Short mmCIF file of C-alpha atoms in Angstrom, two decimals:
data_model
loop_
_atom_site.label_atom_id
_atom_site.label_comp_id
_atom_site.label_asym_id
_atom_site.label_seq_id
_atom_site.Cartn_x
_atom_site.Cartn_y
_atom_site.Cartn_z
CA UNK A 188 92.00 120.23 88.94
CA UNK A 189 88.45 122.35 88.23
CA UNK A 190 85.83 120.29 87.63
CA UNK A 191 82.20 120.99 86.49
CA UNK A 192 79.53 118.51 87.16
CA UNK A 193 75.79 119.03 85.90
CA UNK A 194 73.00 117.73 88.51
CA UNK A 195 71.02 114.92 87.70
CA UNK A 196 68.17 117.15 87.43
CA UNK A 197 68.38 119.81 84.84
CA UNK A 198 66.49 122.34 86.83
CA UNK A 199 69.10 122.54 89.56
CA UNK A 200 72.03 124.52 89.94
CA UNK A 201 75.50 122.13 88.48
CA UNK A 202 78.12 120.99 90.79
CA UNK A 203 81.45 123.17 90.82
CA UNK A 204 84.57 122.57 92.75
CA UNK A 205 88.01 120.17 92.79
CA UNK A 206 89.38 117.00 92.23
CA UNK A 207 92.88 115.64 93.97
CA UNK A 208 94.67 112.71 92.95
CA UNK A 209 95.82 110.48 95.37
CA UNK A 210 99.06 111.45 97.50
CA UNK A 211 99.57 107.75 98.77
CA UNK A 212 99.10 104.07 98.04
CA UNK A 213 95.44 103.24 98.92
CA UNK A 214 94.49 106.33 98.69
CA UNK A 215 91.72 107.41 96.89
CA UNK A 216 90.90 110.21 94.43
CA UNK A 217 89.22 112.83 95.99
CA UNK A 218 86.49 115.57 95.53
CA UNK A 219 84.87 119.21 96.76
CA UNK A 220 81.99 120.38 95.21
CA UNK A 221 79.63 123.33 96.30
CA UNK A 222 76.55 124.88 94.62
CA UNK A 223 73.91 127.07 95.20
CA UNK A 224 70.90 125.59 96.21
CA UNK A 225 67.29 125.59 97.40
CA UNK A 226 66.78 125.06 101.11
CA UNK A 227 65.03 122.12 100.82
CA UNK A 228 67.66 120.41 98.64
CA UNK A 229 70.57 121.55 100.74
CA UNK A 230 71.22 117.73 101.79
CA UNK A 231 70.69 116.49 98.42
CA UNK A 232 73.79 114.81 97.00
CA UNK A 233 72.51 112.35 94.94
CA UNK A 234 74.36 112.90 91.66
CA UNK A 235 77.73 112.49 93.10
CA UNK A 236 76.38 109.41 96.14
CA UNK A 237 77.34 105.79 95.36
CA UNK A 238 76.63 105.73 91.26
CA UNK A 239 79.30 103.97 88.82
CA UNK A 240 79.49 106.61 86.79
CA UNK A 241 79.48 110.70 87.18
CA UNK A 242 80.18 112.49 84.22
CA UNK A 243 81.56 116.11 84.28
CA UNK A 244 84.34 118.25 82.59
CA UNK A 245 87.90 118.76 84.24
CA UNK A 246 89.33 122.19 84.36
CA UNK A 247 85.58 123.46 82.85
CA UNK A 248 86.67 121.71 79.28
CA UNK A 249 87.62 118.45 78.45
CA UNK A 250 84.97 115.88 79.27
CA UNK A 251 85.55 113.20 82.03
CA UNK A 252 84.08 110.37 83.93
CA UNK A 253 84.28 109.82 87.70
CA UNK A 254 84.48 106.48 88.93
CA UNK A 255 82.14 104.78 91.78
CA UNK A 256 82.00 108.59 93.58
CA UNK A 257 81.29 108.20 97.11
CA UNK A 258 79.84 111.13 98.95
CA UNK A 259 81.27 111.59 102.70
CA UNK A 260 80.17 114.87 103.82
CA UNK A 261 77.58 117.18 103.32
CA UNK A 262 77.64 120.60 104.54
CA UNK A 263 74.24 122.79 104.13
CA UNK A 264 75.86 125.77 105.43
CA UNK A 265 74.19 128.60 107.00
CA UNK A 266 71.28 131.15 106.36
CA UNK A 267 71.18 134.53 107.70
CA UNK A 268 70.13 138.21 107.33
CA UNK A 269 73.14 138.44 105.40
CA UNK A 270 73.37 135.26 103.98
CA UNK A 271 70.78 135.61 101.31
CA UNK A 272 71.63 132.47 99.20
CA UNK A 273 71.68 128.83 100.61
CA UNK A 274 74.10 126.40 99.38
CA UNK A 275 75.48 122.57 99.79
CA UNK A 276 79.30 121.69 99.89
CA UNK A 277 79.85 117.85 99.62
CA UNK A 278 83.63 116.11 100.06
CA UNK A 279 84.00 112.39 99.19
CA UNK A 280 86.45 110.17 96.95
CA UNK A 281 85.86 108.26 93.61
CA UNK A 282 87.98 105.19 91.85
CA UNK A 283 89.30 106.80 88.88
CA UNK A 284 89.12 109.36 86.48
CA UNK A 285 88.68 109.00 82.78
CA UNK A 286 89.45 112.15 80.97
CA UNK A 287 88.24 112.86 77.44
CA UNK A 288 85.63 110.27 77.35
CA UNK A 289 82.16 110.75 78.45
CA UNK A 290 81.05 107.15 79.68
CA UNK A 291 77.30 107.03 81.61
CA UNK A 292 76.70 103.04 81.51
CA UNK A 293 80.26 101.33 82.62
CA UNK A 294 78.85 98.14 80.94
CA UNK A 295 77.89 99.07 77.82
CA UNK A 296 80.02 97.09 75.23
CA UNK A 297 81.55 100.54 73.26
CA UNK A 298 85.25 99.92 73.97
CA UNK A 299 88.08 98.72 71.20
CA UNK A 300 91.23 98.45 73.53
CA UNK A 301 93.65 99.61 75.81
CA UNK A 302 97.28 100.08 76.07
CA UNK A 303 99.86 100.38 78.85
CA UNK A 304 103.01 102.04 79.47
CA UNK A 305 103.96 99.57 82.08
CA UNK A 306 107.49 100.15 83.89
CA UNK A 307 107.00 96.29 85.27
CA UNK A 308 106.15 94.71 82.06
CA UNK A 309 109.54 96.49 80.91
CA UNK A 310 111.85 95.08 83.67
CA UNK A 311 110.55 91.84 83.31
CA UNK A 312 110.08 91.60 79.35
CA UNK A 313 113.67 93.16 77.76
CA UNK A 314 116.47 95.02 78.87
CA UNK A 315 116.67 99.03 79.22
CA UNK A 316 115.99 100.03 75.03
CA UNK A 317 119.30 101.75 74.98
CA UNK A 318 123.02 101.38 75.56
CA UNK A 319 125.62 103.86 76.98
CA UNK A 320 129.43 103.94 76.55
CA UNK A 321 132.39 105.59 77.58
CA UNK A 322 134.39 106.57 74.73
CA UNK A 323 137.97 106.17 77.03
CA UNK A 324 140.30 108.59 74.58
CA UNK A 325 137.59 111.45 74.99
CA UNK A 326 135.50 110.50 78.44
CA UNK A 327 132.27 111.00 76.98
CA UNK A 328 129.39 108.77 77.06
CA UNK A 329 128.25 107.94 73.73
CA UNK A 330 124.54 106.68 73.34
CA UNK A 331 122.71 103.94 71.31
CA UNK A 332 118.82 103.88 70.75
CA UNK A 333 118.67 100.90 68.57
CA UNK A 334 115.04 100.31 66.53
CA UNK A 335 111.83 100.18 68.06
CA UNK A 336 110.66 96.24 68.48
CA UNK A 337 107.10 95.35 68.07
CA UNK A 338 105.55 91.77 68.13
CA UNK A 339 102.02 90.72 68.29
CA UNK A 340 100.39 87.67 70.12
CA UNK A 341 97.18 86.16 70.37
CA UNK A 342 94.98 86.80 73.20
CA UNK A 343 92.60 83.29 73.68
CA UNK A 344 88.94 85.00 73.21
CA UNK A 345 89.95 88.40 73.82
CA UNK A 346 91.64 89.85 71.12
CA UNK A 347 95.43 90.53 69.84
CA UNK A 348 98.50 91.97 71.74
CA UNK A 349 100.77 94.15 70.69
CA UNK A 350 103.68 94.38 72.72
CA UNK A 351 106.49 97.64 71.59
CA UNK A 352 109.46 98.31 73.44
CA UNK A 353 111.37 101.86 72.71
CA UNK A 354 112.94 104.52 73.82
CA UNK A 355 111.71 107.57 74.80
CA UNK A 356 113.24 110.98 74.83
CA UNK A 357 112.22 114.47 76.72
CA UNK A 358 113.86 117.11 75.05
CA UNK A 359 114.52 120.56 76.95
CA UNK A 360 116.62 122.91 75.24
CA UNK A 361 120.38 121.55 75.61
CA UNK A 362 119.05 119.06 77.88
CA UNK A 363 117.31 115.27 77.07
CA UNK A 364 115.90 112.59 79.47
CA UNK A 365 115.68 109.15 77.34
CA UNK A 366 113.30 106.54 79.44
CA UNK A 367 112.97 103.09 78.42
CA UNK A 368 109.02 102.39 77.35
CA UNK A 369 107.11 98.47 77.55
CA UNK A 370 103.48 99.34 76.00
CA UNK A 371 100.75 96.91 76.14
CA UNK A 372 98.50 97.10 73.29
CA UNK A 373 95.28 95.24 73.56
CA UNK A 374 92.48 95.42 70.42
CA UNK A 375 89.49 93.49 71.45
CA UNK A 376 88.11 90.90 69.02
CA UNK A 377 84.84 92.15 70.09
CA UNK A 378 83.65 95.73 71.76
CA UNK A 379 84.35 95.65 75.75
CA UNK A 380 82.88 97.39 78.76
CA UNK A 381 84.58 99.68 80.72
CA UNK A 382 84.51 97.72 83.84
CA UNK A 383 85.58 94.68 81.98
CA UNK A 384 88.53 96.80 80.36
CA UNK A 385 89.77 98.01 83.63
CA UNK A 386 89.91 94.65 84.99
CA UNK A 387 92.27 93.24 82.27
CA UNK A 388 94.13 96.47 82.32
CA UNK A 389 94.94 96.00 85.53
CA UNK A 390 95.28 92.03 85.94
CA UNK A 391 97.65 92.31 83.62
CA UNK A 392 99.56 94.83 85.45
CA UNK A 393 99.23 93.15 88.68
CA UNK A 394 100.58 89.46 86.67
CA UNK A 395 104.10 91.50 85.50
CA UNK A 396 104.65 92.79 88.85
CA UNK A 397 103.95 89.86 90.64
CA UNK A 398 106.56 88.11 88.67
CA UNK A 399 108.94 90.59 89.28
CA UNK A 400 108.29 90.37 92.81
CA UNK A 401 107.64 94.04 93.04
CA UNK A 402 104.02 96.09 93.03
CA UNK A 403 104.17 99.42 91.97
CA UNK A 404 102.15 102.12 90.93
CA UNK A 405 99.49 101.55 88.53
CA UNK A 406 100.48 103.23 85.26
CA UNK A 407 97.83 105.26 83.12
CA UNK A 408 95.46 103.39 81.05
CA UNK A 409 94.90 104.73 77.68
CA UNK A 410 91.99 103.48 76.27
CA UNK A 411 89.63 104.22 73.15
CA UNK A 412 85.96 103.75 71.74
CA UNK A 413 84.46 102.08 68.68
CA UNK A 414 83.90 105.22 67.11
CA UNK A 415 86.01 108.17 65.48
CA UNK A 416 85.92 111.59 65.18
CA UNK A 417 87.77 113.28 61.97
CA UNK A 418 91.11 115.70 61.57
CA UNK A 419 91.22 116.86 58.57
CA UNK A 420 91.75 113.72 56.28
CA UNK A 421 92.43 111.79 59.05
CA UNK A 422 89.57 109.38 61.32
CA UNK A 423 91.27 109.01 65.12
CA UNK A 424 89.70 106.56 67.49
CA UNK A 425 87.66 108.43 70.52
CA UNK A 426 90.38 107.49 72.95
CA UNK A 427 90.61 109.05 77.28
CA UNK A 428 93.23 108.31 79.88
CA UNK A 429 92.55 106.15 83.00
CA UNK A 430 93.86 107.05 85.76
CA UNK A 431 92.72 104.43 88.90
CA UNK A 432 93.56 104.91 92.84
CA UNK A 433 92.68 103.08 95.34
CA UNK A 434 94.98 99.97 95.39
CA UNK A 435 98.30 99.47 97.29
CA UNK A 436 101.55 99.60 95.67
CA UNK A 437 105.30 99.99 97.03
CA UNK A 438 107.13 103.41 96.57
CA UNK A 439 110.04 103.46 95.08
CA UNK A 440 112.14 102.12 91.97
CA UNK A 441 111.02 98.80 90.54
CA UNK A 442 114.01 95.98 91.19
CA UNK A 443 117.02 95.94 88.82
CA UNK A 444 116.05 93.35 86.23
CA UNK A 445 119.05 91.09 87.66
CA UNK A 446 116.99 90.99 90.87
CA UNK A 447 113.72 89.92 89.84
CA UNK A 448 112.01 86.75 90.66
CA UNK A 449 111.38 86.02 86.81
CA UNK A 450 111.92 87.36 83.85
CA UNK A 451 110.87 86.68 80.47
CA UNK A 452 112.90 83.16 79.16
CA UNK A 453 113.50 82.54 82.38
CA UNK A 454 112.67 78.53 84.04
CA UNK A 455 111.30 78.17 80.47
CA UNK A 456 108.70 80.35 80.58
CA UNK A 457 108.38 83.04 78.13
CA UNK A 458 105.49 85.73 77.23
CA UNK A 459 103.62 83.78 75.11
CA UNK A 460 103.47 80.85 77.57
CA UNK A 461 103.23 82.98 80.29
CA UNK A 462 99.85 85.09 79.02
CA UNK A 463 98.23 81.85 77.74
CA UNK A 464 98.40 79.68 81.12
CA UNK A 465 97.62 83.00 83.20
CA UNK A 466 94.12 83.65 81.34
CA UNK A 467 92.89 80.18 81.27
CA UNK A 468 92.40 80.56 85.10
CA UNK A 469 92.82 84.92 85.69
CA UNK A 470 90.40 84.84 88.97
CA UNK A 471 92.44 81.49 90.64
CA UNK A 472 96.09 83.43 90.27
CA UNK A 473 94.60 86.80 91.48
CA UNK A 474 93.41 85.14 95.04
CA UNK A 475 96.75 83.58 95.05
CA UNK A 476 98.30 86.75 93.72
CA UNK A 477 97.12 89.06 96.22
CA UNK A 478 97.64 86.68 99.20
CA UNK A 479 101.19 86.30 98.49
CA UNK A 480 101.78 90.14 97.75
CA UNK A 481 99.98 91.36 100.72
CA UNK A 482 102.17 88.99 102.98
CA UNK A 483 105.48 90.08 101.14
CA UNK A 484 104.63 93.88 100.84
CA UNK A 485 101.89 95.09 102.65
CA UNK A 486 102.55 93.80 106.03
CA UNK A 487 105.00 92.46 108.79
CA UNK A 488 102.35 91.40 111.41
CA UNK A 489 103.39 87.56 111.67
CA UNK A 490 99.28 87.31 112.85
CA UNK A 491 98.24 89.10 109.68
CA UNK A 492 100.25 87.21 106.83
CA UNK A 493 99.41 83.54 108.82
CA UNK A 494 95.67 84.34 108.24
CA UNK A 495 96.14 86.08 105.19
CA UNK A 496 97.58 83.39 103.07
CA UNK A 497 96.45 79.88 104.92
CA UNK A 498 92.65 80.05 103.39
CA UNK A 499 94.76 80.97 100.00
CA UNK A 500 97.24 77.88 100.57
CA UNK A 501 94.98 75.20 102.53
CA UNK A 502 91.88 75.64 98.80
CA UNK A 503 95.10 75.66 96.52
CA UNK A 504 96.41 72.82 98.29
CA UNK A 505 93.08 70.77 98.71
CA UNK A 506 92.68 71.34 94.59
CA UNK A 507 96.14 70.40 93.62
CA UNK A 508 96.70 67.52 95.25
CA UNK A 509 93.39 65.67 96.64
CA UNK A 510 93.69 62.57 94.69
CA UNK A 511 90.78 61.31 92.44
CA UNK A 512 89.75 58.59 95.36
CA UNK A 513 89.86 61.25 98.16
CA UNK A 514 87.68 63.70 96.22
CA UNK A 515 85.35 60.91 95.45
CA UNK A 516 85.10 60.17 98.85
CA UNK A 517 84.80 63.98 100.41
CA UNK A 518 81.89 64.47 97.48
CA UNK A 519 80.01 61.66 98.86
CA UNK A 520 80.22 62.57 102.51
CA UNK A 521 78.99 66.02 101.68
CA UNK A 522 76.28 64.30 99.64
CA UNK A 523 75.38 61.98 102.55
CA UNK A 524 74.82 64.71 104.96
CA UNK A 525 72.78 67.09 102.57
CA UNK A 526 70.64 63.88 101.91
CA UNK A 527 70.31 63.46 106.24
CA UNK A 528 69.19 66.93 106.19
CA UNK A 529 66.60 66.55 103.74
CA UNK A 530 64.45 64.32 106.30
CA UNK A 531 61.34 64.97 106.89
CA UNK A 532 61.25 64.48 110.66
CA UNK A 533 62.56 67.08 112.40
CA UNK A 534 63.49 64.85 115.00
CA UNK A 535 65.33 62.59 112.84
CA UNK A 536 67.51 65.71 111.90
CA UNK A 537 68.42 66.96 115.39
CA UNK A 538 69.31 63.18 115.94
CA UNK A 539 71.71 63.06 112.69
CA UNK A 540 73.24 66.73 113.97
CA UNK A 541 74.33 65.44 118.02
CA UNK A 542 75.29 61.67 117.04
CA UNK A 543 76.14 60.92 113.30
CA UNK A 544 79.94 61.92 112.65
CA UNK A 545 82.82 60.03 110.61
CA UNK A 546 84.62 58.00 112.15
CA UNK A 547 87.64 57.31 110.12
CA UNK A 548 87.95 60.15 107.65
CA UNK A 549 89.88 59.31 103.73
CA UNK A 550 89.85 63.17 103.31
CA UNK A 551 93.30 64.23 103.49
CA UNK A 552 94.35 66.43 106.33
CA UNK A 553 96.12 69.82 106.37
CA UNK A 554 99.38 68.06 106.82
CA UNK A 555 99.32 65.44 104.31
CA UNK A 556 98.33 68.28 101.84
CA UNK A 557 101.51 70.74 103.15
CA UNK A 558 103.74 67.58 103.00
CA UNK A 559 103.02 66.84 99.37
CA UNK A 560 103.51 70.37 98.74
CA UNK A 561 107.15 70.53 100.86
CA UNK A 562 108.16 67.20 98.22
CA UNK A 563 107.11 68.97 95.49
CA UNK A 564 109.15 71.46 96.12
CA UNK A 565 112.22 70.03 97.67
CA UNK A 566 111.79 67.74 94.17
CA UNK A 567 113.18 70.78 92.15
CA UNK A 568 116.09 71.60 95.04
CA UNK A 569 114.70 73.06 98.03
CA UNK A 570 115.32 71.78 101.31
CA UNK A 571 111.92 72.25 103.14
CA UNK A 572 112.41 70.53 106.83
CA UNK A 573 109.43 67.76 106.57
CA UNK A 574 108.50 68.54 109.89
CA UNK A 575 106.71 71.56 108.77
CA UNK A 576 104.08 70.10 107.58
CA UNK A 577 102.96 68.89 110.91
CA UNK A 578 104.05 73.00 112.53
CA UNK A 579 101.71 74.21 109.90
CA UNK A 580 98.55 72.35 110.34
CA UNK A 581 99.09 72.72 114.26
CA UNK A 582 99.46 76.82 113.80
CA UNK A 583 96.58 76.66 112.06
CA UNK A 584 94.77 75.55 114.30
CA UNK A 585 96.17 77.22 117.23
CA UNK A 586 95.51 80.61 115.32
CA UNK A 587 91.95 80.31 114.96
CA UNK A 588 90.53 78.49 117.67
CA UNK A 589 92.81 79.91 120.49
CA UNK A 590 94.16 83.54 121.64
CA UNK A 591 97.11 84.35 119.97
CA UNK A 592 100.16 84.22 122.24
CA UNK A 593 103.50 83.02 122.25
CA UNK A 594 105.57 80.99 124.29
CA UNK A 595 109.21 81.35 124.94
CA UNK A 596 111.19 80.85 121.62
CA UNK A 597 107.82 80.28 119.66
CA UNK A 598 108.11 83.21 118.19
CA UNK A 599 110.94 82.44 115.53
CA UNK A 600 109.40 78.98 114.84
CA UNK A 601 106.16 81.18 113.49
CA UNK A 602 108.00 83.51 111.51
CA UNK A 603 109.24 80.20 109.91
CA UNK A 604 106.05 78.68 109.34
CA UNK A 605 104.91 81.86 107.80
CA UNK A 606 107.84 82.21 105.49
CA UNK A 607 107.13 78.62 104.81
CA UNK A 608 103.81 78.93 103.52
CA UNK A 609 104.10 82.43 101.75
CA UNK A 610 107.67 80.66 99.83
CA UNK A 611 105.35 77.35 99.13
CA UNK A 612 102.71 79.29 97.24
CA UNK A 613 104.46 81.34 95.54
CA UNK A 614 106.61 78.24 94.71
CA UNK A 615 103.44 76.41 93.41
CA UNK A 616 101.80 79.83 91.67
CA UNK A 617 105.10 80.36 88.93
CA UNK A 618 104.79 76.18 88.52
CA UNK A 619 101.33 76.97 87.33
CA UNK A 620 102.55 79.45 85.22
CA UNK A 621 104.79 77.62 83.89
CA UNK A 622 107.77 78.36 85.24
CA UNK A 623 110.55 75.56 85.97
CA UNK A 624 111.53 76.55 89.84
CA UNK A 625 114.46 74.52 90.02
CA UNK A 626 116.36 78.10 89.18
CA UNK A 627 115.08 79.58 92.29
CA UNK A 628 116.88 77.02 94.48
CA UNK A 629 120.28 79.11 93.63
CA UNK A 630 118.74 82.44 93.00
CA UNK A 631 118.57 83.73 96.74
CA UNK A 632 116.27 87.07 96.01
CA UNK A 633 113.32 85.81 97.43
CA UNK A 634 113.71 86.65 101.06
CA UNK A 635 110.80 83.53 101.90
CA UNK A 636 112.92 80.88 100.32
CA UNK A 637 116.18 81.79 101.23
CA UNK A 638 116.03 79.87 104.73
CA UNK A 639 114.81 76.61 102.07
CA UNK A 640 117.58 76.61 99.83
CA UNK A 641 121.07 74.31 99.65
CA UNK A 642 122.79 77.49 100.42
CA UNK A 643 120.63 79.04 102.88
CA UNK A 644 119.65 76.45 105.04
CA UNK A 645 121.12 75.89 108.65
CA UNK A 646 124.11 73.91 109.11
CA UNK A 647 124.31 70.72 111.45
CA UNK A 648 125.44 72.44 114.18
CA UNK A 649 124.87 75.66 113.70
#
């Protein structure tokens, strides 16, 4: 796409050139931009260098917003007798691009909402919104597009949801495409920033498809002002499109609904539930979120996911189930030892640092924490060997305080461990949500617990 971008300084020559979408998950957008210039501005790129917001217009006529632009190049070019004009040609990458809407400050409070045409909100929330049969006397398909369903939900201290399932249909002369459609409508109780509005957008995106089991690409984000313009007799919101890069997602079709981790109903858990538990506490299930995704999609590197997801699992674990007397007693240690280092007398310090140390701890190790969580779970049918605990909180340690390295047969036993801790917290994350796991004992689609359920597990013998 064209794209016209004026300088920062009026005086100076505008920005013309390209933007690219991204052609692969992680990927950013990207940008080329040239103008003429004045030689001693030829490295000058500061309108498009590290600045939330660049505003411009796409294809020279609607108006847009670049997102966090990062410049990565700058090329002067050359001068010469027949060169007789200087000029700059800059390459970089930005977040996103918001097109129609014109947004300098990112957290100015000016936005009413946002809605979603999310693909994993559908698979998890309903079925496909139509029906096809085979008439058997005629073999033809005959098709059903029943209503369009809309129901709306309370968002705590955020606003209301709308939530419309339908289908959609792409006509072409003889020819139709009908696509099932999930939106997420969200109007804010009160006016929004940008960067708050992406975040939800996307939160909520990332909650559906974690549920699912399956990330995706992230759909477009439509998304509107607090003012209107008029049509005729008719006063439309200022609304743009939102289209982010940037994050990872999985190519390919989302999982049949049948093979989903969760769907809506589903352990007892339904959307209402669901949304109300997840933004009491949105920041905790993203770290746990991302941990568990990044070990089940992103990578196979048995080093990788072990260090990805123990931090994640060891603070969840430590703030599930420390009891009251063991927190008391690891706030009061911590208290003890800032008070030590308060003295006065240096020497008294360096004393406390080489010789004070407890000697029986009531902290609870690693291992008592992983074996509450393998009873927990092997409470609502799992069969979690015990003896994990003690593997875990030994491969821990091993991990990070030694150079990785395997000996004979060690390998497998760390691809269990690993499967052990990735299945635990995501065990533990849809019990926050909610969710009664006792289902998942029979399920088998989770690759992590398979090895931990009745049916699963090794035989004596075996």
């Amino acid at each position: 796409m064209w794209i016209f971008i004026p300088d920062l300084d009026d005086s100076k020559e505008p920005w013309v050139g390209t933007v690219t979408p991204p052609a692969q998950p992680g990927a950013s957008w990207t940008f080329e931009l040239i103008r003429q210039v004045e030689e001693s501005v030829s490295y000058d790129a500061s309108t498009l260098d590290n600045r939330p917001a660049v505003i411009g217009l796409v294809n020279y006529q609607q108006k847009c917003t670049l997102l966090r632009p990062r410049v990565l190049h700058i090329d002067p070019g050359s001068l010469g007798v027949r060169l007789p004009l200087q000029r700059t040609r800059i390459t970089g990458e930005f977040d996103g691009l918001l097109t129609d809407l014109a947004v300098e400050d990112v957290t100015a409070e000016t936005f009413d909402g946002f809605e979603l045409d999310s693909s994993s909100f559908g698979v998890w929330y309903a079925p496909p919104a139509f029906t096809s049969r085979l008439d058997g006397a005629t073999r033809t398909y005959k098709i059903e597009i029943p209503d369009t369903k809309t129901i709306k939900l309370p968002l705590q201290g955020l606003g209301t949801l709308t939530v419309m399932t339908a289908a959609q249909v792409a006509e072409k002369g003889r020819t139709a495409q009908i696509r099932s459609s999930a939106f997420l409508h969200v109007d804010f109780d009160y006016p929004a920033s940008l960067e708050s509005t992406i975040e939800l957008s996307l939160e909520l995106e990332q909650l559906f498809g974690f549920l699912i089991g399956y990330r995706g690409p992230f759909p477009k984000i439509r998304t509107w002002l607090n003012k209107t313009y008029r049509v005729g007799s008719y006063d439309l919101p200022e609304d743009g499109v939102l289209e982010m890069a940037g994050m990872d997602w999985k190519p390919g079709e989302e999982p049949h609904r049948m093979e989903c981790i969760h769907r809506d109903g589903l352990g007892g858990a339904t959307l209402e539930s669901v949304l109300g538990i997840y933004l009491v506490d949105r920041p905790g299930f993203l770290i746990r979120f991302n941990a568990i995704e990044m070990c089940r999609h992103f990578t196979s590197n048995l080093n990788t996911q072990f260090s990805i997801i123990i931090p994640a699992f060891e603070s969840y674990l430590k703030a599930r189930y420390t009891t009251p007397d063991e927190a008391d007693y690891t706030s009061s240690e911590a208290a003890f030892f800032a008070w030590v280092d308060t003295a006065p007398d240096e020497a008294i310090k360096d004393f406390s640092r080489k010789h004070l140390s407890v000697v029986e701890r009531k902290a609870p190790s690693l291992q008592t924490l992983v074996g509450r969580a393998i009873a927990m779970a092997n409470e609502k049918g799992f069969v979690f060997p015990t003896t994990l605990a003690k593997r875990i909180a030994a491969r821990r340690g091993k991990l990070f305080h030694s150079v990785a390295g395997f000996e004979e047969g060690e390998a497998q036993l760390f691809y269990e461990e690993v499967r052990a801790v990735v299945g635990l917290l995501l065990l533990h994350t849809f019990d926050d949500l909610g969710v009664d796991v006792s289902y998942m004992g029979q399920d088998y689609n989770v690759r992590e617990l398979r090895t931990f359920t009745a049916r699963g597990a090794p035989k004596d013998g075996a």
